[in-house]
mmCIF file of C-alpha atoms in Angstrom:
data_model
loop_
_atom_site.group_PDB
_atom_site.id
_atom_site.type_symbol
_atom_site.label_atom_id
_atom_site.label_comp_id
_atom_site.label_asym_id
_atom_site.label_seq_id
_atom_site.Cartn_x
_atom_site.Cartn_y
_atom_site.Cartn_z
ATOM 1 C CA UNK A 360 3.858 24.515 1.182
ATOM 2 C CA UNK A 361 2.017 22.822 -1.694
ATOM 3 C CA UNK A 362 3.221 25.482 -4.126
ATOM 4 C CA UNK A 363 6.816 25.028 -2.962
ATOM 5 C CA UNK A 364 6.566 21.267 -3.450
ATOM 6 C CA UNK A 365 5.044 21.745 -6.873
ATOM 7 C CA UNK A 366 7.774 24.198 -7.853
ATOM 8 C CA UNK A 367 10.446 21.784 -6.661
ATOM 9 C CA UNK A 368 8.814 18.905 -8.523
ATOM 10 C CA UNK A 369 8.927 20.907 -11.753
ATOM 11 C CA UNK A 370 12.529 21.904 -11.036
ATOM 12 C CA UNK A 371 13.891 18.465 -10.211
ATOM 13 C CA UNK A 372 11.834 16.596 -12.818
ATOM 14 C CA UNK A 373 13.742 18.464 -15.526
ATOM 15 C CA UNK A 374 16.432 15.857 -14.912
ATOM 16 C CA UNK A 375 14.101 13.066 -16.014
ATOM 17 C CA UNK A 376 13.114 12.105 -19.505
ATOM 18 C CA UNK A 377 9.673 13.347 -20.519
ATOM 19 C CA UNK A 378 8.521 9.716 -20.625
ATOM 20 C CA UNK A 379 9.571 9.036 -17.012
ATOM 21 C CA UNK A 380 8.058 12.271 -15.783
ATOM 22 C CA UNK A 381 4.741 11.496 -17.457
ATOM 23 C CA UNK A 382 4.754 7.942 -16.081
ATOM 24 C CA UNK A 383 5.203 9.315 -12.566
ATOM 25 C CA UNK A 384 2.321 11.739 -13.089
ATOM 26 C CA UNK A 385 0.018 9.096 -14.551
ATOM 27 C CA UNK A 386 0.701 6.278 -12.107
ATOM 28 C CA UNK A 387 0.679 8.415 -8.950
ATOM 29 C CA UNK A 388 -2.699 9.876 -9.955
ATOM 30 C CA UNK A 389 -4.253 6.439 -9.397
ATOM 31 C CA UNK A 390 -2.634 5.714 -6.025
ATOM 32 C CA UNK A 391 -4.750 5.337 -2.886
ATOM 33 C CA UNK A 392 -4.302 5.145 0.867
ATOM 34 C CA UNK A 393 -8.060 4.776 1.397
ATOM 35 C CA UNK A 394 -7.399 1.024 1.243
ATOM 36 C CA UNK A 395 -4.277 -0.572 2.639
ATOM 37 C CA UNK A 396 -3.167 -4.201 2.872
ATOM 38 C CA UNK A 397 -1.645 -5.909 5.921
ATOM 39 C CA UNK A 398 0.167 -9.260 5.662
ATOM 40 C CA UNK A 399 0.610 -11.178 8.925
ATOM 41 C CA UNK A 400 3.253 -13.917 9.220
ATOM 42 C CA UNK A 401 2.974 -14.896 5.565
ATOM 43 C CA UNK A 402 5.531 -17.585 4.829
ATOM 44 C CA UNK A 403 6.127 -18.273 1.139
ATOM 45 C CA UNK A 404 8.228 -15.585 -0.549
ATOM 46 C CA UNK A 405 6.532 -16.400 -3.876
ATOM 47 C CA UNK A 406 3.074 -15.668 -2.455
ATOM 48 C CA UNK A 407 4.330 -12.605 -0.568
ATOM 49 C CA UNK A 408 5.825 -11.242 -3.749
ATOM 50 C CA UNK A 409 2.707 -12.013 -5.747
ATOM 51 C CA UNK A 410 0.613 -10.160 -3.175
ATOM 52 C CA UNK A 411 2.943 -7.142 -3.261
ATOM 53 C CA UNK A 412 2.870 -7.091 -7.048
ATOM 54 C CA UNK A 413 -0.939 -7.248 -6.997
ATOM 55 C CA UNK A 414 -1.142 -4.335 -4.556
ATOM 56 C CA UNK A 415 1.021 -2.202 -6.831
ATOM 57 C CA UNK A 416 -1.041 -3.147 -9.889
ATOM 58 C CA UNK A 417 -4.256 -1.991 -8.185
ATOM 59 C CA UNK A 418 -2.778 1.327 -7.057
ATOM 60 C CA UNK A 419 -2.411 0.557 -3.360
ATOM 61 C CA UNK A 420 0.106 3.016 -1.945
ATOM 62 C CA UNK A 421 1.024 1.397 1.385
ATOM 63 C CA UNK A 422 1.435 -2.202 2.535
ATOM 64 C CA UNK A 423 2.077 -3.285 6.121
ATOM 65 C CA UNK A 424 3.971 -6.465 6.987
ATOM 66 C CA UNK A 425 3.766 -8.140 10.413
ATOM 67 C CA UNK A 426 6.710 -10.367 11.312
ATOM 68 C CA UNK A 427 5.988 -11.981 14.672
ATOM 69 C CA UNK A 428 7.425 -15.420 13.917
ATOM 70 C CA UNK A 429 8.367 -15.314 10.247
ATOM 71 C CA UNK A 430 10.854 -13.071 8.463
ATOM 72 C CA UNK A 431 9.299 -11.422 5.426
ATOM 73 C CA UNK A 432 11.015 -12.208 2.128
ATOM 74 C CA UNK A 433 10.466 -10.979 -1.411
ATOM 75 C CA UNK A 434 11.083 -13.037 -4.542
ATOM 76 C CA UNK A 435 12.356 -10.460 -7.086
ATOM 77 C CA UNK A 436 11.394 -12.644 -10.058
ATOM 78 C CA UNK A 437 7.757 -12.574 -8.948
ATOM 79 C CA UNK A 438 7.580 -9.073 -7.490
ATOM 80 C CA UNK A 439 8.980 -7.605 -10.746
ATOM 81 C CA UNK A 440 10.328 -4.554 -8.897
ATOM 82 C CA UNK A 441 6.881 -3.582 -7.582
ATOM 83 C CA UNK A 442 8.098 -3.283 -3.985
ATOM 84 C CA UNK A 443 10.250 -0.306 -5.029
ATOM 85 C CA UNK A 444 7.117 1.711 -5.825
ATOM 86 C CA UNK A 445 5.191 0.923 -2.645
ATOM 87 C CA UNK A 446 5.488 2.218 0.894
ATOM 88 C CA UNK A 447 6.186 -1.010 2.787
ATOM 89 C CA UNK A 448 5.996 -0.702 6.580
ATOM 90 C CA UNK A 449 7.367 -3.544 8.682
ATOM 91 C CA UNK A 450 6.387 -4.433 12.250
ATOM 92 C CA UNK A 451 9.143 -6.778 13.408
ATOM 93 C CA UNK A 452 10.368 -5.853 16.904
ATOM 94 C CA UNK A 453 11.210 -9.021 18.793
ATOM 95 C CA UNK A 454 10.058 -7.780 22.189
ATOM 96 C CA UNK A 455 6.696 -6.491 20.912
ATOM 97 C CA UNK A 456 3.389 -7.973 19.869
ATOM 98 C CA UNK A 457 3.691 -6.710 16.327
ATOM 99 C CA UNK A 458 0.123 -7.643 15.398
ATOM 100 C CA UNK A 459 -1.356 -5.446 18.128
ATOM 101 C CA UNK A 460 1.160 -2.697 17.362
ATOM 102 C CA UNK A 461 0.046 -2.634 13.737
ATOM 103 C CA UNK A 462 -3.640 -2.541 14.670
ATOM 104 C CA UNK A 463 -3.144 0.304 17.139
ATOM 105 C CA UNK A 464 -1.041 2.215 14.613
ATOM 106 C CA UNK A 465 -3.596 1.840 11.836
ATOM 107 C CA UNK A 466 -6.530 2.725 14.068
ATOM 108 C CA UNK A 467 -4.775 5.952 15.052
ATOM 109 C CA UNK A 468 -4.490 6.711 11.336
ATOM 110 C CA UNK A 469 -8.249 6.350 11.018
ATOM 111 C CA UNK A 470 -8.474 2.868 9.501
ATOM 112 C CA UNK A 471 -11.226 0.359 10.130
ATOM 113 C CA UNK A 472 -9.635 -3.054 10.774
ATOM 114 C CA UNK A 473 -11.039 -5.718 8.462
ATOM 115 C CA UNK A 474 -9.893 -9.340 8.401
ATOM 116 C CA UNK A 475 -10.321 -11.713 5.477
ATOM 117 C CA UNK A 476 -11.251 -15.168 6.792
ATOM 118 C CA UNK A 477 -12.224 -18.508 5.179
ATOM 119 C CA UNK A 478 -15.528 -18.547 7.084
ATOM 120 C CA UNK A 479 -18.651 -19.005 4.977
ATOM 121 C CA UNK A 480 -20.689 -17.314 7.713
ATOM 122 C CA UNK A 481 -18.673 -14.086 7.617
ATOM 123 C CA UNK A 482 -19.877 -11.033 5.678
ATOM 124 C CA UNK A 483 -19.364 -11.427 1.908
ATOM 125 C CA UNK A 484 -16.668 -9.194 0.467
ATOM 126 C CA UNK A 485 -19.071 -7.353 -1.846
ATOM 127 C CA UNK A 486 -21.097 -6.139 1.179
ATOM 128 C CA UNK A 487 -18.136 -4.329 2.740
ATOM 129 C CA UNK A 488 -18.826 -0.653 3.506
ATOM 130 C CA UNK A 489 -16.138 1.413 1.777
ATOM 131 C CA UNK A 490 -17.092 4.842 3.079
ATOM 132 C CA UNK A 491 -14.266 4.772 5.657
ATOM 133 C CA UNK A 492 -10.565 4.010 5.299
ATOM 134 C CA UNK A 493 -9.987 0.262 5.500
ATOM 135 C CA UNK A 494 -6.987 -1.845 6.426
ATOM 136 C CA UNK A 495 -7.477 -5.425 5.206
ATOM 137 C CA UNK A 496 -5.531 -8.129 7.047
ATOM 138 C CA UNK A 497 -4.442 -11.322 5.294
ATOM 139 C CA UNK A 498 -2.894 -14.290 7.131
ATOM 140 C CA UNK A 499 -0.783 -17.255 6.138
ATOM 141 C CA UNK A 500 -2.345 -20.162 4.264
ATOM 142 C CA UNK A 501 -1.266 -22.599 6.976
ATOM 143 C CA UNK A 502 -2.391 -20.786 10.133
ATOM 144 C CA UNK A 503 -4.592 -17.924 8.973
ATOM 145 C CA UNK A 504 -4.744 -14.748 11.035
ATOM 146 C CA UNK A 505 -3.740 -14.691 14.695
ATOM 147 C CA UNK A 506 -6.239 -14.415 17.547
ATOM 148 C CA UNK A 507 -4.841 -10.940 18.271
ATOM 149 C CA UNK A 508 -5.937 -9.748 14.853
ATOM 150 C CA UNK A 509 -9.274 -11.581 14.781
ATOM 151 C CA UNK A 510 -10.262 -10.448 18.281
ATOM 152 C CA UNK A 511 -9.408 -6.819 17.542
ATOM 153 C CA UNK A 512 -10.965 -6.595 14.083
ATOM 154 C CA UNK A 513 -13.877 -4.267 13.465
ATOM 155 C CA UNK A 514 -15.227 -6.629 10.842
ATOM 156 C CA UNK A 515 -14.675 -10.100 9.361
ATOM 157 C CA UNK A 516 -15.230 -10.647 5.645
ATOM 158 C CA UNK A 517 -14.935 -13.604 3.317
ATOM 159 C CA UNK A 518 -14.722 -14.355 -0.390
ATOM 160 C CA UNK A 519 -17.707 -16.634 -1.096
ATOM 161 C CA UNK A 520 -16.621 -20.090 -2.238
ATOM 162 C CA UNK A 521 -18.572 -22.911 -3.862
ATOM 163 C CA UNK A 522 -16.024 -25.727 -3.907
ATOM 164 C CA UNK A 523 -14.581 -28.252 -1.500
ATOM 165 C CA UNK A 524 -11.313 -26.377 -0.857
ATOM 166 C CA UNK A 525 -11.494 -24.188 2.254
ATOM 167 C CA UNK A 526 -9.604 -21.124 1.037
ATOM 168 C CA UNK A 527 -7.829 -19.400 -1.841
ATOM 169 C CA UNK A 528 -4.068 -18.928 -1.739
ATOM 170 C CA UNK A 529 -2.687 -15.602 -0.534
ATOM 171 C CA UNK A 530 -1.982 -13.904 -3.853
ATOM 172 C CA UNK A 531 -5.359 -14.969 -5.266
ATOM 173 C CA UNK A 532 -7.143 -13.677 -2.155
ATOM 174 C CA UNK A 533 -5.406 -10.308 -2.367
ATOM 175 C CA UNK A 534 -6.138 -10.048 -6.087
ATOM 176 C CA UNK A 535 -9.851 -10.835 -5.838
ATOM 177 C CA UNK A 536 -10.308 -8.630 -2.782
ATOM 178 C CA UNK A 537 -8.655 -5.584 -4.334
ATOM 179 C CA UNK A 538 -10.366 -6.059 -7.693
ATOM 180 C CA UNK A 539 -13.762 -6.115 -5.991
ATOM 181 C CA UNK A 540 -12.988 -3.070 -3.840
ATOM 182 C CA UNK A 541 -11.421 -0.876 -6.535
ATOM 183 C CA UNK A 542 -14.256 -1.715 -8.926
ATOM 184 C CA UNK A 543 -16.832 -0.718 -6.295
ATOM 185 C CA UNK A 544 -14.968 2.477 -5.357
ATOM 186 C CA UNK A 545 -14.943 3.567 -8.995
ATOM 187 C CA UNK A 546 -18.519 2.485 -9.695
ATOM 188 C CA UNK A 547 -19.881 4.382 -6.685
ATOM 189 C CA UNK A 548 -17.603 7.364 -7.418
ATOM 190 C CA UNK A 549 -15.834 7.477 -4.056
ATOM 191 C CA UNK A 550 -13.159 10.140 -3.663
ATOM 192 C CA UNK A 551 -10.520 7.624 -2.667
ATOM 193 C CA UNK A 552 -7.305 8.663 -4.418
ATOM 194 C CA UNK A 553 -4.419 10.644 -2.939
ATOM 195 C CA UNK A 554 -4.948 14.335 -2.330
ATOM 196 C CA UNK A 555 -2.731 17.005 -3.938
ATOM 197 C CA UNK A 556 -0.237 17.300 -1.077
ATOM 198 C CA UNK A 557 0.034 13.509 -0.760
ATOM 199 C CA UNK A 558 0.526 13.212 -4.513
ATOM 200 C CA UNK A 559 3.415 15.663 -4.477
ATOM 201 C CA UNK A 560 5.084 13.825 -1.591
ATOM 202 C CA UNK A 561 4.769 10.530 -3.487
ATOM 203 C CA UNK A 562 6.084 11.967 -6.747
ATOM 204 C CA UNK A 563 9.107 13.461 -5.032
ATOM 205 C CA UNK A 564 9.684 10.195 -3.179
ATOM 206 C CA UNK A 565 9.804 8.330 -6.500
ATOM 207 C CA UNK A 566 12.101 10.888 -8.108
ATOM 208 C CA UNK A 567 14.399 10.578 -5.108
ATOM 209 C CA UNK A 568 14.680 6.859 -5.879
ATOM 210 C CA UNK A 569 15.416 7.526 -9.537
ATOM 211 C CA UNK A 570 17.977 10.333 -9.199
ATOM 212 C CA UNK A 571 21.239 9.778 -7.361
ATOM 213 C CA UNK A 572 21.786 13.528 -7.502
ATOM 214 C CA UNK A 573 18.416 14.306 -5.863
ATOM 215 C CA UNK A 574 19.931 15.907 -2.740
ATOM 216 C CA UNK A 575 22.185 18.118 -4.857
ATOM 217 C CA UNK A 576 19.169 19.413 -6.787
ATOM 218 C CA UNK A 577 17.245 19.899 -3.555
ATOM 219 C CA UNK A 578 20.066 21.953 -2.046
ATOM 220 C CA UNK A 579 20.418 24.038 -5.201
ATOM 221 C CA UNK A 580 16.664 24.683 -5.320
ATOM 222 C CA UNK A 581 16.672 25.923 -1.717
ATOM 223 C CA UNK A 582 19.609 28.189 -2.472
ATOM 224 C CA UNK A 583 17.808 29.677 -5.465
ATOM 225 C CA UNK A 584 14.804 30.420 -3.295
ATOM 226 C CA UNK A 585 16.991 32.408 -0.898
ATOM 227 C CA UNK A 586 18.590 34.507 -3.633
#
């Protein structure tokens, strides 16, 4: 299966410029699903978009958005197109408790649930164990994370502060958290990036977004295989 995907990638990528193909290869090689970010009921589209842009900059592959009471919005001027290159999963069913749904979903995928809180007694961010897959939950600046998330978290962490203000804004919190984690993952030489099969899926997913004729090439490739 991997060989078939690789063969198809080489086949379909012939329709890209060499620059675009190389960019896909380079950027995807630094993507990770070892760490994922979850945004719960975050209000300001500017902060949402800043957080999404930060996730893309640090190589996060998937972001989860919980919409219990607030509709998620992206500000394109701030996001700078970053949301197009991320897997964004939305939990927004009106009849469901979307926070619990997201936690159950992520736990089934093998993630440890970690919540970032403005509590000076919580575990400092730099002491977080990164040996397992981690889903980090961020709440709104006004209300923080819901009780459903806090009560079902495996761990609470905080960014140590030394000023009078109680918390950082959302985009700053996401940026500092991911910088600390990615730095530590690289320093301690964790094998945290996407595996070969996952890389091929991601690369084909991006090419599908770039090429309107993707399905035509896919059909032709399958026909050639049968000949």
